[in-house]
Amino acid sequence: MMVAGIGSRKGVNVQDVLAAIETALEAHGLAMTALSALATASPKQGEQAIFSAGRELALPVIVVEDAALKAASPRAISHSNLSQARAGTPSVSEASALAAAGKGAKLLGPRTLLGPVTCAIAISGDAA
């Protein structure tokens, strides 16, 4: 299972989200079709652009609850003081991707930042 974790500023648009996903995948030499799901943290469940991106890509959007996000946070590569203060994790995109990809999941690399959106790609432990 390959998951794109999404973090964003408030009020992003679907084009921003899709561009960040595409940029993150390209950084790892992957196509959009490699993804199994998108993921984000529960504080972002009001960001309709993330869910619109999921619909456009025909992928489920997994909303990661706070406990799972915090459990995955120590494995994040990147650190944002703002993310830590607002969401309780050093990287919403990285922790969301890790939590959604399941036990033993690994990040393919640090998050990609494109404008108001961050995207991190994680692969499940059974696929690594």
Short mmCIF file of N, CA, C and O in Angstrom, two decimals, residues 2-127:
data_model
loop_
_atom_site.label_atom_id
_atom_site.label_comp_id
_atom_site.label_asym_id
_atom_site.label_seq_id
_atom_site.Cartn_x
_atom_site.Cartn_y
_atom_site.Cartn_z
N MET A 2 0.58 2.18 -0.89
CA MET A 2 1.32 3.43 -0.95
C MET A 2 0.35 4.58 -0.68
O MET A 2 -0.70 4.67 -1.32
N VAL A 3 0.71 5.43 0.28
CA VAL A 3 -0.17 6.50 0.73
C VAL A 3 0.51 7.85 0.58
O VAL A 3 1.68 8.00 0.94
N ALA A 4 -0.23 8.81 0.07
CA ALA A 4 0.23 10.20 0.03
C ALA A 4 -0.40 10.94 1.21
O ALA A 4 -1.61 11.10 1.26
N GLY A 5 0.43 11.34 2.14
CA GLY A 5 -0.04 12.15 3.27
C GLY A 5 -0.06 13.61 2.87
O GLY A 5 0.87 14.10 2.24
N ILE A 6 -1.13 14.30 3.24
CA ILE A 6 -1.32 15.69 2.84
C ILE A 6 -1.43 16.59 4.07
O ILE A 6 -2.21 16.33 4.98
N GLY A 7 -0.66 17.66 4.05
CA GLY A 7 -0.79 18.74 5.01
C GLY A 7 -1.02 20.02 4.22
O GLY A 7 -0.61 20.10 3.06
N SER A 8 -1.67 20.99 4.81
CA SER A 8 -1.94 22.22 4.05
C SER A 8 -2.26 23.39 4.96
O SER A 8 -2.64 23.21 6.11
N ARG A 9 -2.15 24.55 4.36
CA ARG A 9 -2.69 25.75 5.01
C ARG A 9 -4.19 25.74 4.80
O ARG A 9 -4.70 25.02 3.94
N LYS A 10 -4.87 26.57 5.52
CA LYS A 10 -6.33 26.66 5.37
C LYS A 10 -6.68 27.25 4.02
O LYS A 10 -6.00 28.12 3.50
N GLY A 11 -7.77 26.72 3.44
CA GLY A 11 -8.31 27.30 2.22
C GLY A 11 -7.59 26.98 0.94
O GLY A 11 -7.72 27.71 -0.04
N VAL A 12 -6.83 25.90 0.91
CA VAL A 12 -6.14 25.54 -0.33
C VAL A 12 -7.15 25.09 -1.38
O VAL A 12 -8.29 24.75 -1.06
N ASN A 13 -6.71 25.06 -2.65
CA ASN A 13 -7.61 24.57 -3.70
C ASN A 13 -7.14 23.21 -4.19
O ASN A 13 -6.01 22.78 -3.92
N VAL A 14 -8.01 22.54 -4.90
CA VAL A 14 -7.73 21.17 -5.34
C VAL A 14 -6.52 21.12 -6.27
O VAL A 14 -5.74 20.16 -6.23
N GLN A 15 -6.31 22.15 -7.08
CA GLN A 15 -5.15 22.18 -7.97
C GLN A 15 -3.84 22.19 -7.18
O GLN A 15 -2.87 21.53 -7.57
N ASP A 16 -3.83 22.92 -6.06
CA ASP A 16 -2.64 22.94 -5.19
C ASP A 16 -2.35 21.55 -4.63
O ASP A 16 -1.21 21.11 -4.59
N VAL A 17 -3.40 20.87 -4.19
CA VAL A 17 -3.24 19.54 -3.60
C VAL A 17 -2.74 18.56 -4.67
O VAL A 17 -1.79 17.81 -4.44
N LEU A 18 -3.38 18.57 -5.82
CA LEU A 18 -2.98 17.64 -6.89
C LEU A 18 -1.54 17.90 -7.35
O LEU A 18 -0.78 16.97 -7.60
N ALA A 19 -1.17 19.17 -7.45
CA ALA A 19 0.20 19.52 -7.88
C ALA A 19 1.22 19.03 -6.86
O ALA A 19 2.29 18.53 -7.23
N ALA A 20 0.92 19.15 -5.57
CA ALA A 20 1.84 18.70 -4.53
C ALA A 20 1.99 17.18 -4.57
O ALA A 20 3.10 16.66 -4.43
N ILE A 21 0.89 16.47 -4.78
CA ILE A 21 0.95 15.00 -4.87
C ILE A 21 1.81 14.60 -6.07
O ILE A 21 2.70 13.75 -5.95
N GLU A 22 1.55 15.21 -7.20
CA GLU A 22 2.30 14.88 -8.41
C GLU A 22 3.79 15.18 -8.25
O GLU A 22 4.64 14.37 -8.63
N THR A 23 4.12 16.30 -7.64
CA THR A 23 5.52 16.67 -7.42
C THR A 23 6.20 15.68 -6.48
O THR A 23 7.35 15.27 -6.73
N ALA A 24 5.52 15.28 -5.42
CA ALA A 24 6.10 14.31 -4.48
C ALA A 24 6.33 12.97 -5.16
O ALA A 24 7.38 12.34 -4.97
N LEU A 25 5.37 12.52 -5.93
CA LEU A 25 5.53 11.25 -6.64
C LEU A 25 6.67 11.31 -7.64
O LEU A 25 7.49 10.38 -7.72
N GLU A 26 6.74 12.39 -8.41
CA GLU A 26 7.81 12.55 -9.40
C GLU A 26 9.18 12.53 -8.75
O GLU A 26 10.14 12.02 -9.32
N ALA A 27 9.28 13.07 -7.54
CA ALA A 27 10.56 13.09 -6.83
C ALA A 27 11.07 11.67 -6.56
O ALA A 27 12.27 11.45 -6.38
N HIS A 28 10.15 10.72 -6.52
CA HIS A 28 10.50 9.33 -6.26
C HIS A 28 10.37 8.46 -7.51
O HIS A 28 10.44 7.23 -7.43
N GLY A 29 10.16 9.11 -8.66
CA GLY A 29 10.03 8.37 -9.91
C GLY A 29 8.78 7.53 -10.01
O GLY A 29 8.77 6.49 -10.66
N LEU A 30 7.71 8.00 -9.38
CA LEU A 30 6.45 7.25 -9.34
C LEU A 30 5.35 7.97 -10.09
O LEU A 30 5.34 9.19 -10.19
N ALA A 31 4.38 7.19 -10.55
CA ALA A 31 3.19 7.73 -11.22
C ALA A 31 2.04 7.80 -10.23
O ALA A 31 2.02 7.10 -9.21
N MET A 32 1.06 8.61 -10.55
CA MET A 32 -0.12 8.77 -9.71
C MET A 32 -0.81 7.42 -9.48
O MET A 32 -1.38 7.18 -8.42
N THR A 33 -0.73 6.54 -10.45
CA THR A 33 -1.39 5.23 -10.34
C THR A 33 -0.77 4.34 -9.27
O THR A 33 -1.35 3.31 -8.91
N ALA A 34 0.40 4.72 -8.75
CA ALA A 34 1.04 3.93 -7.70
C ALA A 34 0.33 4.08 -6.35
O ALA A 34 0.47 3.24 -5.47
N LEU A 35 -0.44 5.15 -6.20
CA LEU A 35 -1.09 5.43 -4.92
C LEU A 35 -2.28 4.53 -4.63
O LEU A 35 -3.07 4.22 -5.52
N SER A 36 -2.41 4.17 -3.35
CA SER A 36 -3.56 3.40 -2.87
C SER A 36 -4.57 4.30 -2.16
O SER A 36 -5.75 3.98 -2.09
N ALA A 37 -4.08 5.41 -1.56
CA ALA A 37 -4.94 6.28 -0.77
C ALA A 37 -4.24 7.61 -0.50
O ALA A 37 -3.02 7.72 -0.64
N LEU A 38 -5.04 8.58 -0.10
CA LEU A 38 -4.54 9.84 0.44
C LEU A 38 -4.84 9.81 1.94
O LEU A 38 -5.75 9.11 2.38
N ALA A 39 -4.08 10.57 2.71
CA ALA A 39 -4.32 10.63 4.15
C ALA A 39 -4.05 12.04 4.65
O ALA A 39 -3.21 12.76 4.09
N THR A 40 -4.76 12.41 5.70
CA THR A 40 -4.54 13.69 6.34
C THR A 40 -4.94 13.56 7.80
O THR A 40 -5.57 12.58 8.21
N ALA A 41 -4.58 14.55 8.60
CA ALA A 41 -4.89 14.54 10.02
C ALA A 41 -6.31 15.04 10.26
O ALA A 41 -6.85 15.82 9.47
N SER A 42 -6.89 14.62 11.37
CA SER A 42 -8.27 15.01 11.67
C SER A 42 -8.50 16.52 11.69
O SER A 42 -9.57 16.97 11.26
N PRO A 43 -7.53 17.36 12.12
CA PRO A 43 -7.79 18.81 12.03
C PRO A 43 -7.98 19.32 10.60
O PRO A 43 -8.51 20.40 10.39
N LYS A 44 -7.56 18.53 9.61
CA LYS A 44 -7.68 18.94 8.20
C LYS A 44 -8.94 18.39 7.54
O LYS A 44 -9.15 18.61 6.35
N GLN A 45 -9.80 17.70 8.28
CA GLN A 45 -10.96 17.11 7.64
C GLN A 45 -11.95 18.13 7.10
O GLN A 45 -12.81 17.78 6.29
N GLY A 46 -11.78 19.39 7.44
CA GLY A 46 -12.61 20.44 6.88
C GLY A 46 -12.07 21.02 5.58
O GLY A 46 -12.73 21.84 4.94
N GLU A 47 -10.89 20.59 5.17
CA GLU A 47 -10.28 21.09 3.93
C GLU A 47 -10.84 20.31 2.75
O GLU A 47 -10.37 19.22 2.42
N GLN A 48 -11.85 20.87 2.11
CA GLN A 48 -12.53 20.17 1.02
C GLN A 48 -11.63 19.86 -0.17
O GLN A 48 -11.85 18.89 -0.88
N ALA A 49 -10.59 20.65 -0.37
CA ALA A 49 -9.70 20.42 -1.50
C ALA A 49 -9.02 19.06 -1.40
O ALA A 49 -8.79 18.40 -2.42
N ILE A 50 -8.71 18.61 -0.20
CA ILE A 50 -8.07 17.31 -0.02
C ILE A 50 -9.03 16.20 -0.45
O ILE A 50 -8.66 15.27 -1.16
N PHE A 51 -10.29 16.32 -0.06
CA PHE A 51 -11.29 15.30 -0.41
C PHE A 51 -11.66 15.39 -1.89
O PHE A 51 -11.91 14.36 -2.53
N SER A 52 -11.64 16.59 -2.43
CA SER A 52 -11.87 16.75 -3.88
C SER A 52 -10.76 16.08 -4.67
O SER A 52 -11.01 15.44 -5.70
N ALA A 53 -9.53 16.20 -4.19
CA ALA A 53 -8.41 15.54 -4.86
C ALA A 53 -8.59 14.03 -4.82
O ALA A 53 -8.36 13.33 -5.82
N GLY A 54 -9.02 13.51 -3.69
CA GLY A 54 -9.29 12.08 -3.58
C GLY A 54 -10.34 11.63 -4.57
O GLY A 54 -10.18 10.60 -5.25
N ARG A 55 -11.41 12.40 -4.70
CA ARG A 55 -12.47 12.05 -5.66
C ARG A 55 -11.94 12.10 -7.09
O ARG A 55 -12.21 11.21 -7.89
N GLU A 56 -11.17 13.14 -7.40
CA GLU A 56 -10.63 13.28 -8.75
C GLU A 56 -9.69 12.13 -9.11
O GLU A 56 -9.65 11.68 -10.25
N LEU A 57 -8.95 11.64 -8.11
CA LEU A 57 -8.01 10.54 -8.34
C LEU A 57 -8.64 9.17 -8.10
O LEU A 57 -7.97 8.15 -8.27
N ALA A 58 -9.91 9.16 -7.71
CA ALA A 58 -10.62 7.91 -7.38
C ALA A 58 -9.88 7.14 -6.28
O ALA A 58 -9.74 5.92 -6.34
N LEU A 59 -9.42 7.88 -5.25
CA LEU A 59 -8.72 7.28 -4.12
C LEU A 59 -9.44 7.63 -2.82
O LEU A 59 -9.94 8.75 -2.67
N PRO A 60 -9.45 6.71 -1.87
CA PRO A 60 -10.03 7.05 -0.57
C PRO A 60 -9.14 8.05 0.16
O PRO A 60 -7.92 8.07 -0.05
N VAL A 61 -9.75 8.87 1.00
CA VAL A 61 -9.01 9.79 1.86
C VAL A 61 -9.17 9.27 3.28
O VAL A 61 -10.29 9.20 3.80
N ILE A 62 -8.07 8.88 3.87
CA ILE A 62 -8.07 8.37 5.24
C ILE A 62 -7.81 9.53 6.19
O ILE A 62 -6.81 10.24 6.04
N VAL A 63 -8.72 9.73 7.13
CA VAL A 63 -8.55 10.77 8.14
C VAL A 63 -7.91 10.09 9.36
O VAL A 63 -8.51 9.21 9.97
N VAL A 64 -6.70 10.49 9.67
CA VAL A 64 -5.94 9.89 10.76
C VAL A 64 -6.29 10.60 12.07
O VAL A 64 -6.17 11.82 12.17
N GLU A 65 -6.73 9.82 13.03
CA GLU A 65 -7.09 10.38 14.34
C GLU A 65 -5.84 10.80 15.10
O GLU A 65 -4.73 10.32 14.83
N ASP A 66 -6.02 11.67 16.09
CA ASP A 66 -4.91 12.25 16.83
C ASP A 66 -3.97 11.22 17.44
O ASP A 66 -2.75 11.37 17.36
N ALA A 67 -4.50 10.17 18.05
CA ALA A 67 -3.64 9.17 18.72
C ALA A 67 -2.73 8.48 17.71
O ALA A 67 -1.54 8.29 17.97
N ALA A 68 -3.25 8.12 16.55
CA ALA A 68 -2.45 7.46 15.52
C ALA A 68 -1.43 8.43 14.94
O ALA A 68 -0.30 8.04 14.64
N LEU A 69 -1.83 9.69 14.78
CA LEU A 69 -0.92 10.71 14.27
C LEU A 69 0.27 10.88 15.21
O LEU A 69 1.42 10.89 14.78
N LYS A 70 -0.03 10.99 16.49
CA LYS A 70 1.04 11.17 17.49
C LYS A 70 1.92 9.93 17.57
O LYS A 70 3.14 10.04 17.75
N ALA A 71 1.35 8.75 17.42
CA ALA A 71 2.14 7.52 17.46
C ALA A 71 3.12 7.44 16.30
O ALA A 71 4.23 6.92 16.44
N ALA A 72 2.72 7.97 15.15
CA ALA A 72 3.58 7.94 13.96
C ALA A 72 4.58 9.09 13.94
O ALA A 72 5.60 9.02 13.24
N SER A 73 4.34 10.13 14.70
CA SER A 73 5.16 11.35 14.66
C SER A 73 6.66 11.14 14.91
O SER A 73 7.47 11.79 14.25
N PRO A 74 7.07 10.24 15.81
CA PRO A 74 8.52 10.08 16.02
C PRO A 74 9.26 9.58 14.78
O PRO A 74 10.47 9.74 14.68
N ARG A 75 8.54 8.99 13.82
CA ARG A 75 9.18 8.50 12.60
C ARG A 75 9.20 9.54 11.48
O ARG A 75 9.71 9.28 10.39
N ALA A 76 8.65 10.73 11.74
CA ALA A 76 8.68 11.81 10.74
C ALA A 76 10.13 12.26 10.52
O ALA A 76 10.95 12.23 11.43
N ILE A 77 10.41 12.65 9.31
CA ILE A 77 11.76 13.12 8.95
C ILE A 77 11.85 14.64 9.12
O ILE A 77 12.82 15.16 9.62
N SER A 78 10.82 15.34 8.66
CA SER A 78 10.80 16.80 8.68
C SER A 78 10.27 17.31 10.01
O SER A 78 9.61 16.59 10.76
N HIS A 79 10.55 18.58 10.29
CA HIS A 79 10.03 19.20 11.51
C HIS A 79 9.61 20.63 11.24
O HIS A 79 10.41 21.45 10.81
N SER A 80 8.32 20.88 11.47
CA SER A 80 7.77 22.22 11.36
C SER A 80 7.27 22.64 12.75
O SER A 80 6.44 21.95 13.34
N ASN A 81 7.80 23.74 13.26
CA ASN A 81 7.35 24.23 14.56
C ASN A 81 5.86 24.58 14.52
O ASN A 81 5.14 24.35 15.49
N LEU A 82 5.40 25.12 13.39
CA LEU A 82 3.99 25.47 13.26
C LEU A 82 3.12 24.22 13.31
O LEU A 82 2.10 24.19 14.00
N SER A 83 3.50 23.20 12.58
CA SER A 83 2.76 21.94 12.59
C SER A 83 2.75 21.34 13.99
O SER A 83 1.73 20.84 14.46
N GLN A 84 3.89 21.38 14.66
CA GLN A 84 3.98 20.83 16.02
C GLN A 84 3.02 21.57 16.94
O GLN A 84 2.31 20.95 17.73
N ALA A 85 2.98 22.90 16.84
CA ALA A 85 2.13 23.70 17.71
C ALA A 85 0.65 23.50 17.40
O ALA A 85 -0.17 23.39 18.32
N ARG A 86 0.29 23.44 16.12
CA ARG A 86 -1.13 23.37 15.75
C ARG A 86 -1.70 21.96 15.72
O ARG A 86 -2.85 21.76 16.06
N ALA A 87 -0.91 21.00 15.27
CA ALA A 87 -1.44 19.64 15.09
C ALA A 87 -0.81 18.62 16.04
O ALA A 87 -1.23 17.47 16.06
N GLY A 88 0.21 19.03 16.79
CA GLY A 88 0.85 18.11 17.72
C GLY A 88 1.77 17.10 17.05
O GLY A 88 2.09 16.07 17.64
N THR A 89 2.19 17.39 15.83
CA THR A 89 3.11 16.52 15.11
C THR A 89 4.09 17.38 14.34
O THR A 89 3.74 18.48 13.91
N PRO A 90 5.33 16.92 14.16
CA PRO A 90 6.30 17.73 13.44
C PRO A 90 6.01 17.84 11.94
O PRO A 90 6.49 18.74 11.28
N SER A 91 5.19 16.92 11.41
CA SER A 91 4.82 16.97 10.00
C SER A 91 3.49 16.26 9.81
O SER A 91 3.42 15.03 9.92
N VAL A 92 2.44 17.01 9.52
CA VAL A 92 1.13 16.41 9.28
C VAL A 92 1.19 15.44 8.11
O VAL A 92 0.68 14.32 8.20
N SER A 93 1.83 15.83 7.03
CA SER A 93 1.86 14.97 5.84
C SER A 93 2.61 13.67 6.11
O SER A 93 2.15 12.58 5.75
N GLU A 94 3.77 13.76 6.74
CA GLU A 94 4.56 12.56 6.99
C GLU A 94 3.90 11.63 8.00
O GLU A 94 3.79 10.42 7.77
N ALA A 95 3.43 12.18 9.12
CA ALA A 95 2.79 11.35 10.14
C ALA A 95 1.49 10.73 9.62
O ALA A 95 1.19 9.57 9.90
N SER A 96 0.74 11.49 8.84
CA SER A 96 -0.51 10.96 8.26
C SER A 96 -0.23 9.80 7.32
O SER A 96 -0.90 8.77 7.36
N ALA A 97 0.77 9.98 6.45
CA ALA A 97 1.12 8.92 5.50
C ALA A 97 1.57 7.67 6.24
O ALA A 97 1.14 6.55 5.91
N LEU A 98 2.42 7.83 7.24
CA LEU A 98 2.91 6.69 8.00
C LEU A 98 1.78 5.97 8.73
O LEU A 98 1.69 4.74 8.68
N ALA A 99 0.93 6.73 9.39
CA ALA A 99 -0.17 6.12 10.15
C ALA A 99 -1.13 5.38 9.23
O ALA A 99 -1.56 4.26 9.53
N ALA A 100 -1.46 5.97 8.11
CA ALA A 100 -2.42 5.36 7.19
C ALA A 100 -1.85 4.14 6.48
O ALA A 100 -2.59 3.20 6.16
N ALA A 101 -0.54 4.13 6.24
CA ALA A 101 0.08 3.00 5.54
C ALA A 101 0.23 1.78 6.45
O ALA A 101 0.48 0.68 5.97
N GLY A 102 0.08 1.97 7.75
CA GLY A 102 0.05 0.84 8.66
C GLY A 102 1.38 0.52 9.32
O GLY A 102 2.39 1.17 9.11
N LYS A 103 1.31 -0.54 10.12
CA LYS A 103 2.47 -0.97 10.91
C LYS A 103 3.66 -1.26 9.99
O LYS A 103 3.51 -1.90 8.96
N GLY A 104 4.81 -0.79 10.40
CA GLY A 104 6.02 -1.02 9.62
C GLY A 104 6.17 -0.13 8.41
O GLY A 104 7.09 -0.31 7.61
N ALA A 105 5.28 0.86 8.25
CA ALA A 105 5.35 1.76 7.09
C ALA A 105 6.63 2.58 7.13
O ALA A 105 7.16 2.87 8.21
N LYS A 106 7.11 2.96 5.95
CA LYS A 106 8.31 3.78 5.83
C LYS A 106 8.05 4.92 4.86
O LYS A 106 7.37 4.74 3.86
N LEU A 107 8.62 6.07 5.18
CA LEU A 107 8.58 7.19 4.25
C LEU A 107 9.59 6.95 3.14
O LEU A 107 10.68 6.44 3.38
N LEU A 108 9.23 7.35 1.92
CA LEU A 108 10.17 7.26 0.81
C LEU A 108 11.20 8.37 0.87
O LEU A 108 12.24 8.30 0.23
N GLY A 109 10.91 9.40 1.64
CA GLY A 109 11.81 10.55 1.80
C GLY A 109 11.06 11.63 2.56
O GLY A 109 9.91 11.43 2.95
N PRO A 110 11.70 12.78 2.76
CA PRO A 110 11.01 13.87 3.46
C PRO A 110 9.85 14.41 2.62
O PRO A 110 9.78 14.20 1.41
N ARG A 111 8.97 15.12 3.28
CA ARG A 111 7.81 15.71 2.61
C ARG A 111 8.26 16.66 1.51
O ARG A 111 9.37 17.21 1.54
N THR A 112 7.39 16.84 0.54
CA THR A 112 7.58 17.82 -0.51
C THR A 112 6.70 19.01 -0.18
O THR A 112 5.53 18.84 0.16
N LEU A 113 7.26 20.18 -0.26
CA LEU A 113 6.51 21.41 -0.01
C LEU A 113 6.31 22.11 -1.34
O LEU A 113 7.27 22.40 -2.05
N LEU A 114 5.05 22.35 -1.68
CA LEU A 114 4.72 23.06 -2.91
C LEU A 114 3.66 24.10 -2.57
O LEU A 114 2.49 23.75 -2.38
N GLY A 115 4.08 25.34 -2.45
CA GLY A 115 3.14 26.40 -2.08
C GLY A 115 2.52 26.11 -0.72
O GLY A 115 3.23 25.85 0.24
N PRO A 116 1.18 26.10 -0.65
CA PRO A 116 0.51 25.92 0.63
C PRO A 116 0.26 24.46 1.02
O PRO A 116 -0.45 24.19 1.98
N VAL A 117 0.84 23.51 0.29
CA VAL A 117 0.56 22.10 0.54
C VAL A 117 1.87 21.32 0.71
O VAL A 117 2.83 21.55 0.01
N THR A 118 1.86 20.39 1.69
CA THR A 118 2.95 19.43 1.82
C THR A 118 2.42 18.05 1.51
O THR A 118 1.25 17.76 1.75
N CYS A 119 3.28 17.22 0.94
CA CYS A 119 2.90 15.85 0.60
C CYS A 119 4.08 14.94 0.91
O CYS A 119 5.21 15.23 0.53
N ALA A 120 3.78 13.84 1.58
CA ALA A 120 4.80 12.82 1.88
C ALA A 120 4.26 11.48 1.42
O ALA A 120 3.06 11.20 1.54
N ILE A 121 5.14 10.65 0.91
CA ILE A 121 4.75 9.33 0.42
C ILE A 121 5.29 8.26 1.37
O ILE A 121 6.49 8.25 1.68
N ALA A 122 4.40 7.39 1.81
CA ALA A 122 4.80 6.26 2.66
C ALA A 122 4.34 4.97 2.01
O ALA A 122 3.32 4.93 1.31
N ILE A 123 5.12 3.92 2.26
CA ILE A 123 4.79 2.60 1.73
C ILE A 123 4.63 1.67 2.93
O ILE A 123 5.36 1.77 3.91
N SER A 124 3.65 0.79 2.84
CA SER A 124 3.38 -0.11 3.96
C SER A 124 4.52 -1.10 4.15
O SER A 124 5.27 -1.40 3.22
N GLY A 125 4.64 -1.59 5.37
CA GLY A 125 5.70 -2.52 5.70
C GLY A 125 5.66 -3.79 4.89
O GLY A 125 6.69 -4.36 4.55
N ASP A 126 4.45 -4.24 4.51
CA ASP A 126 4.35 -5.49 3.74
C ASP A 126 4.75 -5.30 2.28
O ASP A 126 4.99 -6.26 1.58
N ALA A 127 4.85 -4.04 1.84
CA ALA A 127 5.23 -3.78 0.44
C ALA A 127 6.68 -3.33 0.32
O ALA A 127 7.21 -3.23 -0.75
#
